[in-house]
């Protein structure tokens, strides 16, 4: 009987831990749109928008008041008939590109995206040229002994 009770407790513990591991979405019931297609679009857009308070969470996951306001703005824009790109452009215009979890790779951002690999290639070139120049350099030689030094050395060795 105690073995069965222990197994039951273990099973309940595993079930409880499994349900706690599921990510909790912060969308409130009063935010959900009646049209399932619009709600799906709103959820997809929300997953790509950064919570400006939490900064490493999407607005879909964040419980911050500003994230709630952003979710509502997204849904309002979709109800008004905006396309997904128009909604994103509106939010970027209002909050800047920081609101995007994945920054755009066009315009001035292209410089940022390409500067890392470019600097890496430049560093490889500088390193390779340094190593090549070091291998071609003449090995340092020791200066020969002067006549006085040779004479003194012979005197020391003969003693």
PDB file of C-alpha atoms in Angstrom:
ATOM      1  CA  UNK A   1       0.000   0.000   0.000  1.00  0.00           C
ATOM      2  CA  UNK A   2       2.790   2.463   0.852  1.00  0.00           C
ATOM      3  CA  UNK A   3       4.605   1.626  -2.390  1.00  0.00           C
ATOM      4  CA  UNK A   4       1.496   2.520  -4.410  1.00  0.00           C
ATOM      5  CA  UNK A   5       1.096   5.755  -2.450  1.00  0.00           C
ATOM      6  CA  UNK A   6       4.734   6.648  -3.090  1.00  0.00           C
ATOM      7  CA  UNK A   7       4.298   5.958  -6.812  1.00  0.00           C
ATOM      8  CA  UNK A   8       1.176   8.138  -6.855  1.00  0.00           C
ATOM      9  CA  UNK A   9       3.014  10.992  -5.148  1.00  0.00           C
ATOM     10  CA  UNK A  10       5.906  10.665  -7.595  1.00  0.00           C
ATOM     11  CA  UNK A  11       3.483  10.708 -10.529  1.00  0.00           C
ATOM     12  CA  UNK A  12       1.744  13.812  -9.193  1.00  0.00           C
ATOM     13  CA  UNK A  13       5.092  15.504  -8.673  1.00  0.00           C
ATOM     14  CA  UNK A  14       6.150  14.751 -12.260  1.00  0.00           C
ATOM     15  CA  UNK A  15       2.790  16.005 -13.580  1.00  0.00           C
ATOM     16  CA  UNK A  16       3.071  19.181 -11.521  1.00  0.00           C
ATOM     17  CA  UNK A  17       6.631  19.844 -12.740  1.00  0.00           C
ATOM     18  CA  UNK A  18       5.617  19.219 -16.362  1.00  0.00           C
ATOM     19  CA  UNK A  19       2.785  21.731 -16.164  1.00  0.00           C
ATOM     20  CA  UNK A  20       5.045  24.334 -14.565  1.00  0.00           C
ATOM     21  CA  UNK A  21       7.561  23.962 -17.407  1.00  0.00           C
ATOM     22  CA  UNK A  22       5.021  25.115 -19.987  1.00  0.00           C
ATOM     23  CA  UNK A  23       5.668  28.766 -20.900  1.00  0.00           C
ATOM     24  CA  UNK A  24       2.967  31.033 -19.597  1.00  0.00           C
ATOM     25  CA  UNK A  25       1.645  33.571 -22.063  1.00  0.00           C
ATOM     26  CA  UNK A  26       0.805  36.930 -20.588  1.00  0.00           C
ATOM     27  CA  UNK A  27      -2.110  37.692 -22.903  1.00  0.00           C
ATOM     28  CA  UNK A  28      -5.151  38.544 -20.796  1.00  0.00           C
ATOM     29  CA  UNK A  29      -8.584  37.181 -21.747  1.00  0.00           C
ATOM     30  CA  UNK A  30      -9.914  40.694 -22.372  1.00  0.00           C
ATOM     31  CA  UNK A  31      -7.172  41.238 -25.001  1.00  0.00           C
ATOM     32  CA  UNK A  32      -8.057  38.211 -27.131  1.00  0.00           C
ATOM     33  CA  UNK A  33      -9.741  39.042 -30.428  1.00  0.00           C
ATOM     34  CA  UNK A  34     -12.933  37.256 -31.434  1.00  0.00           C
ATOM     35  CA  UNK A  35     -11.649  36.492 -34.929  1.00  0.00           C
ATOM     36  CA  UNK A  36      -9.237  33.517 -34.577  1.00  0.00           C
ATOM     37  CA  UNK A  37      -7.313  34.471 -37.748  1.00  0.00           C
ATOM     38  CA  UNK A  38      -6.646  37.993 -36.447  1.00  0.00           C
ATOM     39  CA  UNK A  39      -5.730  36.616 -33.028  1.00  0.00           C
ATOM     40  CA  UNK A  40      -3.212  34.228 -34.624  1.00  0.00           C
ATOM     41  CA  UNK A  41      -1.674  37.125 -36.561  1.00  0.00           C
ATOM     42  CA  UNK A  42      -1.539  39.228 -33.391  1.00  0.00           C
ATOM     43  CA  UNK A  43       0.195  36.410 -31.488  1.00  0.00           C
ATOM     44  CA  UNK A  44       2.765  35.940 -34.271  1.00  0.00           C
ATOM     45  CA  UNK A  45       3.495  39.668 -34.365  1.00  0.00           C
ATOM     46  CA  UNK A  46       3.714  39.805 -30.569  1.00  0.00           C
ATOM     47  CA  UNK A  47       6.360  37.071 -30.546  1.00  0.00           C
ATOM     48  CA  UNK A  48       8.638  39.279 -32.669  1.00  0.00           C
ATOM     49  CA  UNK A  49       8.266  42.425 -30.554  1.00  0.00           C
ATOM     50  CA  UNK A  50      10.501  43.166 -27.576  1.00  0.00           C
ATOM     51  CA  UNK A  51       9.076  44.206 -24.244  1.00  0.00           C
ATOM     52  CA  UNK A  52      10.641  47.606 -23.654  1.00  0.00           C
ATOM     53  CA  UNK A  53      10.649  47.012 -19.894  1.00  0.00           C
ATOM     54  CA  UNK A  54      11.906  43.404 -19.738  1.00  0.00           C
ATOM     55  CA  UNK A  55      14.058  43.688 -22.902  1.00  0.00           C
ATOM     56  CA  UNK A  56      14.737  39.963 -23.320  1.00  0.00           C
ATOM     57  CA  UNK A  57      11.117  38.859 -23.505  1.00  0.00           C
ATOM     58  CA  UNK A  58       8.590  39.274 -26.228  1.00  0.00           C
ATOM     59  CA  UNK A  59       5.466  41.255 -25.452  1.00  0.00           C
ATOM     60  CA  UNK A  60       3.595  37.971 -25.784  1.00  0.00           C
ATOM     61  CA  UNK A  61       5.432  36.597 -22.723  1.00  0.00           C
ATOM     62  CA  UNK A  62       5.759  39.741 -20.610  1.00  0.00           C
ATOM     63  CA  UNK A  63       3.393  40.820 -17.851  1.00  0.00           C
ATOM     64  CA  UNK A  64       4.655  44.425 -17.839  1.00  0.00           C
ATOM     65  CA  UNK A  65       1.988  47.120 -18.292  1.00  0.00           C
ATOM     66  CA  UNK A  66       3.805  48.525 -21.330  1.00  0.00           C
ATOM     67  CA  UNK A  67       3.833  45.081 -22.958  1.00  0.00           C
ATOM     68  CA  UNK A  68       0.066  44.881 -22.413  1.00  0.00           C
ATOM     69  CA  UNK A  69      -0.357  48.283 -24.078  1.00  0.00           C
ATOM     70  CA  UNK A  70       1.739  47.144 -27.038  1.00  0.00           C
ATOM     71  CA  UNK A  71      -0.342  43.975 -27.394  1.00  0.00           C
ATOM     72  CA  UNK A  72      -3.485  46.090 -27.421  1.00  0.00           C
ATOM     73  CA  UNK A  73      -1.997  48.455 -30.034  1.00  0.00           C
ATOM     74  CA  UNK A  74      -1.098  45.482 -32.248  1.00  0.00           C
ATOM     75  CA  UNK A  75      -4.640  44.127 -32.003  1.00  0.00           C
ATOM     76  CA  UNK A  76      -6.194  47.554 -32.647  1.00  0.00           C
ATOM     77  CA  UNK A  77      -4.085  48.037 -35.767  1.00  0.00           C
ATOM     78  CA  UNK A  78      -5.039  44.575 -37.052  1.00  0.00           C
ATOM     79  CA  UNK A  79      -8.740  45.242 -36.453  1.00  0.00           C
ATOM     80  CA  UNK A  80      -8.371  48.513 -38.402  1.00  0.00           C
ATOM     81  CA  UNK A  81      -7.167  46.443 -41.366  1.00  0.00           C
ATOM     82  CA  UNK A  82      -3.398  47.029 -41.297  1.00  0.00           C
ATOM     83  CA  UNK A  83      -1.141  44.366 -42.769  1.00  0.00           C
ATOM     84  CA  UNK A  84       1.538  42.728 -40.621  1.00  0.00           C
ATOM     85  CA  UNK A  85       4.223  44.931 -42.200  1.00  0.00           C
ATOM     86  CA  UNK A  86       2.185  48.070 -41.570  1.00  0.00           C
ATOM     87  CA  UNK A  87       1.755  47.143 -37.905  1.00  0.00           C
ATOM     88  CA  UNK A  88       5.496  46.521 -37.522  1.00  0.00           C
ATOM     89  CA  UNK A  89       6.350  49.754 -39.351  1.00  0.00           C
ATOM     90  CA  UNK A  90       3.967  51.683 -37.093  1.00  0.00           C
ATOM     91  CA  UNK A  91       5.595  50.292 -33.948  1.00  0.00           C
ATOM     92  CA  UNK A  92       9.129  50.845 -35.279  1.00  0.00           C
ATOM     93  CA  UNK A  93       8.234  54.429 -36.170  1.00  0.00           C
ATOM     94  CA  UNK A  94       6.802  54.986 -32.713  1.00  0.00           C
ATOM     95  CA  UNK A  95       9.396  53.140 -30.561  1.00  0.00           C
ATOM     96  CA  UNK A  96      12.418  52.689 -32.823  1.00  0.00           C
ATOM     97  CA  UNK A  97      13.999  49.467 -34.052  1.00  0.00           C
ATOM     98  CA  UNK A  98      14.778  48.443 -30.486  1.00  0.00           C
ATOM     99  CA  UNK A  99      11.185  47.180 -30.263  1.00  0.00           C
ATOM    100  CA  UNK A 100      12.058  44.371 -32.723  1.00  0.00           C
ATOM    101  CA  UNK A 101      13.475  41.187 -31.206  1.00  0.00           C
ATOM    102  CA  UNK A 102      15.206  40.467 -34.530  1.00  0.00           C
ATOM    103  CA  UNK A 103      16.587  43.702 -35.988  1.00  0.00           C
ATOM    104  CA  UNK A 104      16.188  44.392 -39.679  1.00  0.00           C
ATOM    105  CA  UNK A 105      19.139  43.788 -41.972  1.00  0.00           C
ATOM    106  CA  UNK A 106      18.608  46.636 -44.429  1.00  0.00           C
ATOM    107  CA  UNK A 107      19.723  50.254 -44.658  1.00  0.00           C
ATOM    108  CA  UNK A 108      22.158  51.451 -42.006  1.00  0.00           C
ATOM    109  CA  UNK A 109      21.815  48.192 -40.089  1.00  0.00           C
ATOM    110  CA  UNK A 110      23.627  46.445 -42.934  1.00  0.00           C
ATOM    111  CA  UNK A 111      26.807  48.232 -41.792  1.00  0.00           C
ATOM    112  CA  UNK A 112      26.382  46.770 -38.307  1.00  0.00           C
ATOM    113  CA  UNK A 113      25.680  43.289 -39.633  1.00  0.00           C
ATOM    114  CA  UNK A 114      28.707  43.324 -41.953  1.00  0.00           C
ATOM    115  CA  UNK A 115      31.204  45.140 -39.714  1.00  0.00           C
ATOM    116  CA  UNK A 116      31.828  42.121 -37.456  1.00  0.00           C
ATOM    117  CA  UNK A 117      32.784  39.691 -40.243  1.00  0.00           C
ATOM    118  CA  UNK A 118      34.710  42.465 -42.057  1.00  0.00           C
ATOM    119  CA  UNK A 119      36.791  43.274 -38.977  1.00  0.00           C
ATOM    120  CA  UNK A 120      37.431  39.564 -38.441  1.00  0.00           C
ATOM    121  CA  UNK A 121      38.740  39.219 -42.012  1.00  0.00           C
ATOM    122  CA  UNK A 122      40.919  42.322 -41.595  1.00  0.00           C
ATOM    123  CA  UNK A 123      42.352  40.880 -38.365  1.00  0.00           C
ATOM    124  CA  UNK A 124      43.103  37.590 -40.141  1.00  0.00           C
ATOM    125  CA  UNK A 125      44.898  39.470 -42.933  1.00  0.00           C
ATOM    126  CA  UNK A 126      46.971  41.538 -40.497  1.00  0.00           C
ATOM    127  CA  UNK A 127      47.859  38.431 -38.496  1.00  0.00           C
ATOM    128  CA  UNK A 128      48.844  36.477 -41.600  1.00  0.00           C
ATOM    129  CA  UNK A 129      51.016  39.309 -42.930  1.00  0.00           C
ATOM    130  CA  UNK A 130      52.715  39.667 -39.526  1.00  0.00           C
ATOM    131  CA  UNK A 131      53.486  35.953 -39.370  1.00  0.00           C
ATOM    132  CA  UNK A 132      54.735  35.972 -42.973  1.00  0.00           C
ATOM    133  CA  UNK A 133      57.029  38.963 -42.307  1.00  0.00           C
ATOM    134  CA  UNK A 134      58.403  37.300 -39.169  1.00  0.00           C
ATOM    135  CA  UNK A 135      59.284  34.145 -41.073  1.00  0.00           C
ATOM    136  CA  UNK A 136      61.209  36.143 -43.729  1.00  0.00           C
ATOM    137  CA  UNK A 137      63.171  38.227 -41.213  1.00  0.00           C
ATOM    138  CA  UNK A 138      66.824  37.417 -40.718  1.00  0.00           C
ATOM    139  CA  UNK A 139      67.622  35.638 -37.522  1.00  0.00           C
ATOM    140  CA  UNK A 140      69.451  37.820 -35.030  1.00  0.00           C
ATOM    141  CA  UNK A 141      73.179  37.023 -34.877  1.00  0.00           C
ATOM    142  CA  UNK A 142      75.572  37.520 -32.030  1.00  0.00           C
ATOM    143  CA  UNK A 143      78.341  40.016 -32.529  1.00  0.00           C
ATOM    144  CA  UNK A 144      81.804  38.522 -32.826  1.00  0.00           C
ATOM    145  CA  UNK A 145      84.260  38.984 -29.992  1.00  0.00           C
ATOM    146  CA  UNK A 146      86.732  41.802 -30.290  1.00  0.00           C
ATOM    147  CA  UNK A 147      90.496  41.099 -30.159  1.00  0.00           C
ATOM    148  CA  UNK A 148      90.691  42.285 -26.524  1.00  0.00           C
ATOM    149  CA  UNK A 149      87.789  40.028 -25.553  1.00  0.00           C
ATOM    150  CA  UNK A 150      89.323  37.014 -27.314  1.00  0.00           C
ATOM    151  CA  UNK A 151      92.620  37.638 -25.500  1.00  0.00           C
ATOM    152  CA  UNK A 152      90.871  37.921 -22.137  1.00  0.00           C
ATOM    153  CA  UNK A 153      88.866  34.741 -22.825  1.00  0.00           C
ATOM    154  CA  UNK A 154      92.016  32.776 -23.599  1.00  0.00           C
ATOM    155  CA  UNK A 155      93.635  34.041 -20.402  1.00  0.00           C
ATOM    156  CA  UNK A 156      90.611  32.897 -18.357  1.00  0.00           C
ATOM    157  CA  UNK A 157      90.559  29.497 -19.990  1.00  0.00           C
ATOM    158  CA  UNK A 158      94.261  28.911 -19.497  1.00  0.00           C
ATOM    159  CA  UNK A 159      94.150  29.614 -15.781  1.00  0.00           C
TER     160      UNK A 159
END
